[in-house]
Amino acid sequence: MMLWWKRSLAAQFIVFMLLALVVSQALAFLISWEERDEALRAATRGEFFSRTALLASLLESLPAPLRQEVVVASGTRNRCSRSG
């Protein structure tokens, strides 16, 4: 079996090209995976800040008795300690 490998330059070239293709595909997958992960983290962070800002502006516009109910409904664990 190894005899054809040593004799045929074409077989060596084909095997080398297939290995290069596999390595390049693996590297591309790893790079795109990290970029995707970073994009998802950025989107999650942006959504968190957007939701927090929206909740803060909503709490400022509500009367004091309703604020606690909105905080509980929003799913946050902290109590609304702001009075006024």
Short mmCIF file of C-alpha atoms in Angstrom, two decimals, residues 25-80:
data_model
loop_
_atom_site.label_atom_id
_atom_site.label_comp_id
_atom_site.label_asym_id
_atom_site.label_seq_id
_atom_site.Cartn_x
_atom_site.Cartn_y
_atom_site.Cartn_z
CA GLN A 25 -11.69 24.63 7.02
CA ALA A 26 -10.97 23.94 10.68
CA LEU A 27 -9.24 27.29 11.10
CA ALA A 28 -12.08 29.13 9.35
CA PHE A 29 -14.60 27.40 11.59
CA LEU A 30 -12.72 28.37 14.75
CA ILE A 31 -12.35 31.99 13.66
CA SER A 32 -16.01 32.33 12.70
CA TRP A 33 -17.09 30.59 15.92
CA GLU A 34 -15.23 33.14 18.05
CA GLU A 35 -16.62 36.04 16.01
CA ARG A 36 -20.12 34.64 16.38
CA ASP A 37 -19.64 34.23 20.11
CA GLU A 38 -18.37 37.81 20.41
CA ALA A 39 -21.31 39.12 18.37
CA LEU A 40 -23.79 37.26 20.57
CA ARG A 41 -22.18 38.67 23.72
CA ALA A 42 -22.35 42.20 22.30
CA ALA A 43 -26.01 41.74 21.34
CA THR A 44 -26.87 40.40 24.78
CA ARG A 45 -25.06 43.29 26.45
CA GLY A 46 -26.85 45.80 24.21
CA GLU A 47 -30.23 44.23 24.93
CA PHE A 48 -29.53 44.37 28.67
CA PHE A 49 -28.60 48.06 28.56
CA SER A 50 -31.57 48.89 26.36
CA ARG A 51 -33.98 47.09 28.66
CA THR A 52 -32.45 48.69 31.75
CA ALA A 53 -32.70 52.19 30.26
CA LEU A 54 -36.31 51.58 29.22
CA LEU A 55 -37.21 50.29 32.68
CA ALA A 56 -35.53 53.27 34.36
CA SER A 57 -37.43 55.77 32.20
CA LEU A 58 -40.67 53.88 32.84
CA LEU A 59 -40.10 53.91 36.61
CA GLU A 60 -39.44 57.65 36.55
CA SER A 61 -42.74 58.31 34.80
CA LEU A 62 -44.88 56.12 37.10
CA PRO A 63 -46.43 57.13 40.39
CA ALA A 64 -44.73 55.71 43.49
CA PRO A 65 -47.35 53.03 44.35
CA LEU A 66 -46.99 51.34 40.94
CA ARG A 67 -43.18 51.26 40.83
CA GLN A 68 -42.80 48.16 42.98
CA GLU A 69 -45.28 46.23 40.83
CA VAL A 70 -43.42 47.18 37.66
CA VAL A 71 -40.09 46.10 39.14
CA VAL A 72 -41.57 42.73 40.11
CA ALA A 73 -43.21 42.35 36.69
CA SER A 74 -39.97 43.15 34.89
CA GLY A 75 -38.29 40.18 36.48
CA THR A 76 -35.66 42.07 38.42
CA ARG A 77 -34.74 40.93 41.90
CA ASN A 78 -33.81 44.29 43.39
CA ARG A 79 -36.47 46.30 45.12
CA CYS A 80 -37.23 49.80 44.01
#
